[in-house]
Short mmCIF file of C-alpha atoms in Angstrom, two decimals:
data_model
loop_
_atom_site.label_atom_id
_atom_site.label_comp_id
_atom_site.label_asym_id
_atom_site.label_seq_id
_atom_site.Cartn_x
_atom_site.Cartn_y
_atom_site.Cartn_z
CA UNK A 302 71.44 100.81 172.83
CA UNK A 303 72.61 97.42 173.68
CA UNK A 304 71.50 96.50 170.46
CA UNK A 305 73.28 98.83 168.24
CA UNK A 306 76.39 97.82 170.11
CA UNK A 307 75.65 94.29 169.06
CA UNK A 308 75.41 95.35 165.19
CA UNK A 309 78.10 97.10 165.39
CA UNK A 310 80.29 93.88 167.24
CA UNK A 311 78.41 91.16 164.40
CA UNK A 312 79.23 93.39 161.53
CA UNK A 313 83.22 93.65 162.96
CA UNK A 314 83.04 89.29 163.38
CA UNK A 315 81.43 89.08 159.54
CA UNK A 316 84.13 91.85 158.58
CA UNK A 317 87.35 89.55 159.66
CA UNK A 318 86.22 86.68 157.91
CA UNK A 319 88.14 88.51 155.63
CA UNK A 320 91.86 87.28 157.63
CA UNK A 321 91.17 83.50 156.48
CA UNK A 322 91.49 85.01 152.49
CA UNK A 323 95.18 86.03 153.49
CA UNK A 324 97.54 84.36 152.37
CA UNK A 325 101.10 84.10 153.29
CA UNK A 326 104.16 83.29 151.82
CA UNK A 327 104.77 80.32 154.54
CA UNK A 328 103.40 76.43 153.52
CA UNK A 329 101.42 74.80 156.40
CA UNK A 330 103.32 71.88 157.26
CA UNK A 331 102.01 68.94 154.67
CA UNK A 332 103.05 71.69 151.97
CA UNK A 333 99.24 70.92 150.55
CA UNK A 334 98.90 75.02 150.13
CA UNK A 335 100.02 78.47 151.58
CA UNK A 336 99.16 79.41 155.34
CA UNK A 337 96.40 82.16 156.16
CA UNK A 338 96.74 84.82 158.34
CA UNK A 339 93.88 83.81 160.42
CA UNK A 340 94.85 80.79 161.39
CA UNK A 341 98.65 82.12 161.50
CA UNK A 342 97.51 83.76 164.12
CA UNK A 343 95.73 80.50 166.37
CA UNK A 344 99.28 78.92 165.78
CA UNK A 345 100.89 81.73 166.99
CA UNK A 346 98.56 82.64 169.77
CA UNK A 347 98.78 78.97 171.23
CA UNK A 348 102.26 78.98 170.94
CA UNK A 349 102.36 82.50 173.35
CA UNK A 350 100.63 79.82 175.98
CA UNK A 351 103.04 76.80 175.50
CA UNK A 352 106.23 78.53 175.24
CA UNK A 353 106.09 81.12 177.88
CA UNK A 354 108.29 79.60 180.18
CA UNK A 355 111.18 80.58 178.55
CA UNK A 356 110.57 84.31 178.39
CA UNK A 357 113.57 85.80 179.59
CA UNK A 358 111.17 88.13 181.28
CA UNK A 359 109.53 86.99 184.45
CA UNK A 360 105.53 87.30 184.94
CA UNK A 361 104.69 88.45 181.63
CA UNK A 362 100.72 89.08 181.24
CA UNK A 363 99.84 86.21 179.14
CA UNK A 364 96.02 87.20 178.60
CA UNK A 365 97.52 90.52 177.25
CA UNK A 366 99.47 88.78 174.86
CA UNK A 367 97.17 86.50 173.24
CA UNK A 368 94.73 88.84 172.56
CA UNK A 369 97.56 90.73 170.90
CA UNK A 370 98.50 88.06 168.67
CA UNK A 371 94.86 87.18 167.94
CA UNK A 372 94.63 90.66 166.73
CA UNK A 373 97.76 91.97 165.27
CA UNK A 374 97.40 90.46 161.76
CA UNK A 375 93.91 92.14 161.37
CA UNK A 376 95.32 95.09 159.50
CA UNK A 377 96.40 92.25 156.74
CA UNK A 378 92.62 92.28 155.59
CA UNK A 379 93.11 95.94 153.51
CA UNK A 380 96.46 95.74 153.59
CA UNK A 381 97.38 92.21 152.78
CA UNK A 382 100.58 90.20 154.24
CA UNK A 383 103.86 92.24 153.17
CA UNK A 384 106.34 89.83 153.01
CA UNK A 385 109.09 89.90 155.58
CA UNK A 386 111.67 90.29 152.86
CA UNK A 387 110.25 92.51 150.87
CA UNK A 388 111.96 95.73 151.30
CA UNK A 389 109.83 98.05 148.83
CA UNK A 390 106.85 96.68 150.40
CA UNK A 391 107.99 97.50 153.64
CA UNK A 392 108.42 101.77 152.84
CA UNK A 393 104.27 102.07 152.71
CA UNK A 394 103.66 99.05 155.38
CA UNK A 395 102.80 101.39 157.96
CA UNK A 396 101.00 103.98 156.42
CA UNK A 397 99.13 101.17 154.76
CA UNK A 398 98.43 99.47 158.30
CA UNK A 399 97.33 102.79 160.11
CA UNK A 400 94.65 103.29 157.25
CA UNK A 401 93.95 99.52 157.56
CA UNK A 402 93.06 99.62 161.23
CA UNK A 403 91.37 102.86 161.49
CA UNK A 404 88.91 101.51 158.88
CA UNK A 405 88.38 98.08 160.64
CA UNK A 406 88.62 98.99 164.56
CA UNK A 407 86.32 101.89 163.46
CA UNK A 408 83.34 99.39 162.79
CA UNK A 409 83.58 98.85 166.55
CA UNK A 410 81.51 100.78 169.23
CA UNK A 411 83.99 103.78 170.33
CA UNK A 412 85.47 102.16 173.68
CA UNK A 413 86.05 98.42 171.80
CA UNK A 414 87.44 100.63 169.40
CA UNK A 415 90.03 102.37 171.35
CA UNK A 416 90.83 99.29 173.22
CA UNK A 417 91.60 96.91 170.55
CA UNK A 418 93.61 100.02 168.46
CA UNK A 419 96.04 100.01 171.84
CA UNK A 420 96.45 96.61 171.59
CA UNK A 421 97.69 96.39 168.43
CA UNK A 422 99.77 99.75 168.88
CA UNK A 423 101.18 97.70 171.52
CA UNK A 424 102.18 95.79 169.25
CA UNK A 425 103.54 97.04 166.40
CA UNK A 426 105.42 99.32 168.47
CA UNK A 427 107.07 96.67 170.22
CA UNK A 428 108.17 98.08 173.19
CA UNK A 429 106.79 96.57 176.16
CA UNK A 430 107.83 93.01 177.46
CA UNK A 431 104.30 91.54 176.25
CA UNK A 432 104.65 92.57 172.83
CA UNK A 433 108.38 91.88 172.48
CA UNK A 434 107.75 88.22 173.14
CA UNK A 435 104.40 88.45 171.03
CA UNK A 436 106.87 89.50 168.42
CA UNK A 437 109.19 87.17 168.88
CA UNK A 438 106.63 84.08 168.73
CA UNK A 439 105.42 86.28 165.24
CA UNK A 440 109.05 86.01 163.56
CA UNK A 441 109.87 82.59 165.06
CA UNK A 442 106.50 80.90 163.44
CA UNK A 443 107.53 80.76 159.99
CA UNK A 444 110.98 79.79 161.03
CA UNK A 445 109.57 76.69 162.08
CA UNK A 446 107.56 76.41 159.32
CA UNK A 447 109.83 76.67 156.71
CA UNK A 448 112.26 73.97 158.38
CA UNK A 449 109.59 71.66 158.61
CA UNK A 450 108.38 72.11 155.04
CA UNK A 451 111.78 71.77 153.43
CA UNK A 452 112.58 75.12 153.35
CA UNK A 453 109.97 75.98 150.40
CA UNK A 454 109.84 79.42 151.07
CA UNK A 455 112.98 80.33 151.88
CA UNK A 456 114.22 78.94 148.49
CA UNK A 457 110.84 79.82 146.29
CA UNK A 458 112.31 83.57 147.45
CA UNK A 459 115.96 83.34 147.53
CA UNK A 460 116.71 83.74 151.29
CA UNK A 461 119.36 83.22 152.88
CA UNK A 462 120.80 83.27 156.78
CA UNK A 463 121.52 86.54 157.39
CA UNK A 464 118.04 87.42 156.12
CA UNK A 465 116.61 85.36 158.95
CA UNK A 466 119.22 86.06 161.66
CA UNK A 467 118.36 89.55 160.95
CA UNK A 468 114.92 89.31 160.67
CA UNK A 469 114.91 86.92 164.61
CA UNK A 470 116.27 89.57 166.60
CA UNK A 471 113.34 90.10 168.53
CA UNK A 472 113.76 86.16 169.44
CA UNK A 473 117.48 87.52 170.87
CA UNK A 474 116.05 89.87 173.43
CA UNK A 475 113.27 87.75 173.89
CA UNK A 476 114.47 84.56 175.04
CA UNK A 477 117.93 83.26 175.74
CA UNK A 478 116.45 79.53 175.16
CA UNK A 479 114.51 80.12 171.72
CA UNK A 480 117.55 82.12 170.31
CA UNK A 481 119.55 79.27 170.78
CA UNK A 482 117.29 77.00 169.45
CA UNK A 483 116.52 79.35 166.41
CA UNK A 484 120.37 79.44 165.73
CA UNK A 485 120.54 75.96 166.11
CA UNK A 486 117.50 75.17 163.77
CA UNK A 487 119.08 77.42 160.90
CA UNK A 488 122.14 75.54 161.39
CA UNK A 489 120.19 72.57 160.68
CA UNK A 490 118.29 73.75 157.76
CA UNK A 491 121.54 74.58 156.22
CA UNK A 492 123.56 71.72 156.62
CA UNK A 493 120.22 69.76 155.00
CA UNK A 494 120.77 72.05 152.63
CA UNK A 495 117.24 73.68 152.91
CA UNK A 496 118.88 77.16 153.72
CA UNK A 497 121.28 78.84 151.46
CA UNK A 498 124.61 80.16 153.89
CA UNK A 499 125.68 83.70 153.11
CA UNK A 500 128.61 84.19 150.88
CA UNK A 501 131.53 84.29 153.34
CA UNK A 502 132.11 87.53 152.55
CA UNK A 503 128.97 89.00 153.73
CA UNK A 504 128.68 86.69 156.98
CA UNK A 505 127.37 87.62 160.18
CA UNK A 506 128.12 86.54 163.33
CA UNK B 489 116.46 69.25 180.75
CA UNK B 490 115.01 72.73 179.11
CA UNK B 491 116.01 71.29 175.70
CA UNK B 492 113.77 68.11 176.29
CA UNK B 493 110.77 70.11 177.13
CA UNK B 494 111.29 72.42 174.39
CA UNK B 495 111.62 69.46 172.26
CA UNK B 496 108.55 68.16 173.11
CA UNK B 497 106.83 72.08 172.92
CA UNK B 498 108.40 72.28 169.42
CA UNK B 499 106.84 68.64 168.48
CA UNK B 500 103.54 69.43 169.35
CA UNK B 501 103.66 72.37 167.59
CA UNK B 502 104.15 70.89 164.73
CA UNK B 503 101.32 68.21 165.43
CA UNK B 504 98.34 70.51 166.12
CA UNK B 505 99.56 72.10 162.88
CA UNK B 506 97.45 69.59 161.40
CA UNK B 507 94.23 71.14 162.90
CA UNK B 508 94.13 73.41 159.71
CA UNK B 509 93.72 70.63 157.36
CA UNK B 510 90.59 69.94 159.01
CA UNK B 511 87.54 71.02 157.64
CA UNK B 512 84.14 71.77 159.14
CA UNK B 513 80.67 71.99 157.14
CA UNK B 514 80.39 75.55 157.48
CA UNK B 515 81.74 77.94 154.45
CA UNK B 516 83.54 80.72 155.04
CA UNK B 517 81.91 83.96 154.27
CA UNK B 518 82.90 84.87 150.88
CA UNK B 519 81.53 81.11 149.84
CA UNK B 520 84.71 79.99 148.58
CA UNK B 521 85.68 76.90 150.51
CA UNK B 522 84.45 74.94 153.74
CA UNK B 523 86.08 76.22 157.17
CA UNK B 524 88.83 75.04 158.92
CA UNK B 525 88.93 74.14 162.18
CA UNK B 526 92.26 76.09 162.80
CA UNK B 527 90.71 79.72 161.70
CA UNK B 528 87.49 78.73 163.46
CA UNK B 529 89.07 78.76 167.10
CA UNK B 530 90.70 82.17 165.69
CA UNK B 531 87.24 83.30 165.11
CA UNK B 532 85.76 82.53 168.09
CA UNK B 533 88.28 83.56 170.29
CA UNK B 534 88.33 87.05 169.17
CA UNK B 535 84.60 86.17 169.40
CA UNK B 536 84.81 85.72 173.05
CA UNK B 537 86.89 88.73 173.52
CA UNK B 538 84.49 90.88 171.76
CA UNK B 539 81.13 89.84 173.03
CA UNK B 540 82.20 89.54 176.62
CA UNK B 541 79.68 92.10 178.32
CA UNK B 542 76.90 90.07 176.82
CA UNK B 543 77.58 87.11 179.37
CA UNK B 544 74.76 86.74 182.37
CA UNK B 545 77.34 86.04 184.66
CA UNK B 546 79.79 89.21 185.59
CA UNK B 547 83.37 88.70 186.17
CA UNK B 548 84.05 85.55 183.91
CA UNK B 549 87.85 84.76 183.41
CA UNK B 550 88.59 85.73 179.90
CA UNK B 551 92.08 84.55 180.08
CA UNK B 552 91.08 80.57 181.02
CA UNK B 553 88.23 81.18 178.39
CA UNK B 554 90.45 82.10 174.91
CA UNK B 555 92.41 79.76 176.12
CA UNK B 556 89.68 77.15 176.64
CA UNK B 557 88.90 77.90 172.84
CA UNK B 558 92.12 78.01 171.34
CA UNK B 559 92.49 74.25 172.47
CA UNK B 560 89.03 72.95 172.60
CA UNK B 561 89.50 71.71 169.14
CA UNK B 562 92.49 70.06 168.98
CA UNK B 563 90.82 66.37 169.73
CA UNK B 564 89.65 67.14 165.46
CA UNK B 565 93.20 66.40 164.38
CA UNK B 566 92.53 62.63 165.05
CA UNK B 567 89.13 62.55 165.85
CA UNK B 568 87.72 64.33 162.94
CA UNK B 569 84.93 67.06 163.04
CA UNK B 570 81.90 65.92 163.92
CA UNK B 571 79.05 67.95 162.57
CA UNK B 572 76.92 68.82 165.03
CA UNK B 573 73.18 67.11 163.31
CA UNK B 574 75.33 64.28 162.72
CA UNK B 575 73.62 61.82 165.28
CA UNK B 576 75.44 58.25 164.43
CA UNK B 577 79.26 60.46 164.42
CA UNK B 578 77.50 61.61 168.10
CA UNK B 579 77.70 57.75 169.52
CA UNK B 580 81.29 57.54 169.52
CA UNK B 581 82.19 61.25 169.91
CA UNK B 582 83.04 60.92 173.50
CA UNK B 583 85.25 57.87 172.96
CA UNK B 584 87.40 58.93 169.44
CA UNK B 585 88.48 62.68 171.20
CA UNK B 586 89.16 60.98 174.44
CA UNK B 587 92.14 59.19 172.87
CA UNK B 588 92.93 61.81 170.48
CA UNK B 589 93.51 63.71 173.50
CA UNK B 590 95.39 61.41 175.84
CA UNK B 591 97.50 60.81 172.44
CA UNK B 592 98.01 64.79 171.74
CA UNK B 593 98.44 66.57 175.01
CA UNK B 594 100.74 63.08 175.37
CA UNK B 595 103.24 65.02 173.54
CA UNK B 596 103.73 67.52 176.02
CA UNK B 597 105.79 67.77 179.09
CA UNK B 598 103.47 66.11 181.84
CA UNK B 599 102.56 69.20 184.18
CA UNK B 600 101.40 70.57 180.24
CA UNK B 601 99.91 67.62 179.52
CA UNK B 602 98.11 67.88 182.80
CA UNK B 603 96.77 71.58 182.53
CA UNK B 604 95.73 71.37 178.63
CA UNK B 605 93.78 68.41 179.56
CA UNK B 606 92.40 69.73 182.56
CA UNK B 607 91.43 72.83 179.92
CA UNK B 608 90.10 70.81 177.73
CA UNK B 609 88.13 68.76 179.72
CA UNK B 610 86.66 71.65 181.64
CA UNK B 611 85.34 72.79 177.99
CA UNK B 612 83.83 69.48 177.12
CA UNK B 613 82.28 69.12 180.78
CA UNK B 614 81.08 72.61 180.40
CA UNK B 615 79.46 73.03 183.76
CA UNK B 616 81.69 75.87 184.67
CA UNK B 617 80.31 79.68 183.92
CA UNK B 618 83.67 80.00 182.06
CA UNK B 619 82.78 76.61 179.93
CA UNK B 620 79.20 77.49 179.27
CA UNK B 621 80.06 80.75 177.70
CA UNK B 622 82.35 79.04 175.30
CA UNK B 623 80.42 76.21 174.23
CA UNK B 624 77.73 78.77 173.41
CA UNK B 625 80.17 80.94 171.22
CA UNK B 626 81.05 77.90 169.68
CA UNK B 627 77.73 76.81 168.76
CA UNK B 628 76.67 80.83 167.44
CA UNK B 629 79.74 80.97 165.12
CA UNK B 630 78.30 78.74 162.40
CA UNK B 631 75.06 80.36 162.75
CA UNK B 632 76.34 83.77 161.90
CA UNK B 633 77.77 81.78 159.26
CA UNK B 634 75.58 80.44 157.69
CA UNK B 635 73.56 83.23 157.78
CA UNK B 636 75.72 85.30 156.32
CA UNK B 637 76.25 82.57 153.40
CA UNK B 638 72.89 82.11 152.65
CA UNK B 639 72.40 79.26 154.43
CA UNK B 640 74.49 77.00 152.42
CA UNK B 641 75.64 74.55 154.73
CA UNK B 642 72.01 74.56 156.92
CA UNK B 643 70.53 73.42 153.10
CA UNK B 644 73.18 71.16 152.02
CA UNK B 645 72.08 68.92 155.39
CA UNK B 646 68.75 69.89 155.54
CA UNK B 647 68.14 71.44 158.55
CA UNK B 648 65.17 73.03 159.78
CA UNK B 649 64.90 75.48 162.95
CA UNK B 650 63.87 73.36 165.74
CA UNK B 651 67.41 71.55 165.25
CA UNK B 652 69.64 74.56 165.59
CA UNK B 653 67.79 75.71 168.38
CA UNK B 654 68.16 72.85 170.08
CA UNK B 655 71.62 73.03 169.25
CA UNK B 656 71.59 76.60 170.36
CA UNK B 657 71.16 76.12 174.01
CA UNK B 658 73.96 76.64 175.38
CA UNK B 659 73.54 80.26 174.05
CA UNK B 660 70.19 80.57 175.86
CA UNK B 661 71.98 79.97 179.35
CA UNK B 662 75.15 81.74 178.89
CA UNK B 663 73.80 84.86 177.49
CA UNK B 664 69.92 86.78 177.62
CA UNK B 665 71.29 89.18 174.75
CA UNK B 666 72.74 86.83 172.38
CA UNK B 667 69.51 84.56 172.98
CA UNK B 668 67.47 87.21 171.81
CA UNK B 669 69.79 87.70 168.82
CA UNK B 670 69.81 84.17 168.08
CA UNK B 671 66.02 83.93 167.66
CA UNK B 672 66.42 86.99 165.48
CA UNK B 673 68.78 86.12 163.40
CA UNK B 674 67.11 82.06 162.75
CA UNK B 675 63.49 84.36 162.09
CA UNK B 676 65.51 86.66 159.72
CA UNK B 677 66.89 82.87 157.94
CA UNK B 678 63.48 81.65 157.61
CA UNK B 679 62.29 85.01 155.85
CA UNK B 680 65.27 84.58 153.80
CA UNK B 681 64.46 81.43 152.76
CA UNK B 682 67.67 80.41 153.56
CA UNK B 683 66.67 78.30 156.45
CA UNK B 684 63.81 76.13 156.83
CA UNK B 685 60.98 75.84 159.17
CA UNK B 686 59.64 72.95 160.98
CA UNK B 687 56.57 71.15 159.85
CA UNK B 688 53.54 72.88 162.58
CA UNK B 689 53.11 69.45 164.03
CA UNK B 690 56.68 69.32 165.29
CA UNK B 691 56.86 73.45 166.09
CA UNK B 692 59.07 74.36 169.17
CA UNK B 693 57.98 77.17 171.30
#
């Protein structure tokens, strides 16, 4: 019994391998090559530990959210990273994602099963305080990335501030101090001219 | 004040990006390219998660455990990866991630600095339950590797069984179960072919 549980755990850790074949559209930060999902999601998952003191939201269950974040790109393995811009990719993600992690949380034994699958519910239904910082640390990542890299992705896709304004909210309800600093650090990208500024016309404030 | 430790969060963020350029001797499953070190402590922190009821001793703390592993690493980015037959990179080991980690948790706002290092330190000590189970997580992961990859990085070095058992010990005291499936696993190598045995004269028990 304890044994078939163990199959069944090995099998899942040989099936995720799979997350360090996904690639991104964000550069690591010597621009060498694209990120991965898998180890998106150490950067990410650290970054939940170093930056939790300025949660706007007081004793937040850090354990809770790492093992969120170590989990919540999993899905990506069937059905691969949809860009955050991309707005037709976006109408199937979900249905895509469901399918994803019924398959893969279904190599688990049944109770690992239903505990990982609420995890990353948790998640993508973003409700709670964990997973609205988890998602904010998610959006914020490649923000970073992209002003550290010269803005390669943002241009190699024709982005521009609104798009990412848009795209941070969750960083807005998250955390007074890293909305500020991810206003400030588009500011910055755009007057280095790494970030394109809307049209007036079309401006948000 | 906030802004200077966030600052100093967002600088060593950008730092310990760097731990994805670093590559290990193990492949990744599909063959394709070595391992990073980056999507390694992914790995074995979901590891950790998953395998959890395996552990000899009840009650560990998960939490201080992924985060044990999500850091234990980090010394790489300066240090470099030392492979773990490699018995010359072994003299210096101790001295080369000392300083990479006075340097790298140096980055951080001192009571940070002070509680990543004490993290760290408890990993490398590894005399506490917490520690132990880690280090032998850390030392299964390439195993199931290499397993899985025909043994490509155990033949590239040439090494036989009696050296990744040795290696392996840390598995043997953290966990009866994944002992057992350790032995297995090496037999299942040498029927493979994929591993190699010891010369009789030199057999381990």
């Amino acid at each position: 019994m304890g044994n078939e549980r163990l199959t069944q755990q090995i099998s899942f850790l040989v099936e995720i391998d799979k997350l360090k074949t996904v690639l991104r559209k964000t550069f690591i930060m010597d621009r060498s090559r694209h990120e991965n999902t898998a180890e998106h999601s150490w950067h990410v998952s650290l970054m939940a530990v170093l930056l939790l003191e300025h949660a706007n939201e007081p004793s937040l269950d850090l354990h809770r959210i790492i093992r969120m974040l170590l989990l919540h790109d999993l899905v990506e393995i069937d059905a691969g990273d949809t860009f955050a811009y991309d707005t037709v990719g976006y109408q199937d993600k979900e249905e895509r994602e469901n399918a994803a992690a019924e398959r893969l949380f279904g190599i688990l034994p049944e109770d690992q099963r239903d505990e990982w699958m609420t995890l990353w519910r948790e998640f993508e239904d973003g409700e709670t305080p964990e997973a609205k910082y988890a998602a904010a640390l998610d959006r914020l990542q490649p923000v970073i990335h992209n002003h550290y890299t010269g803005g390669v992705s943002w241009k190699n896709n024709g982005i521009v501030r609104s798009q990412v304004l848009k795209r941070l909210q969750p960083v807005r309800e998250a955390s007074e101090t890293l909305w500020k600093f991810t206003q400030d650090i588009l500011q910055k990208s755009i007057d280095l001219g790494i970030l394109r500024d809307d049209p007036v016309s079309t401006k948000e404030e």
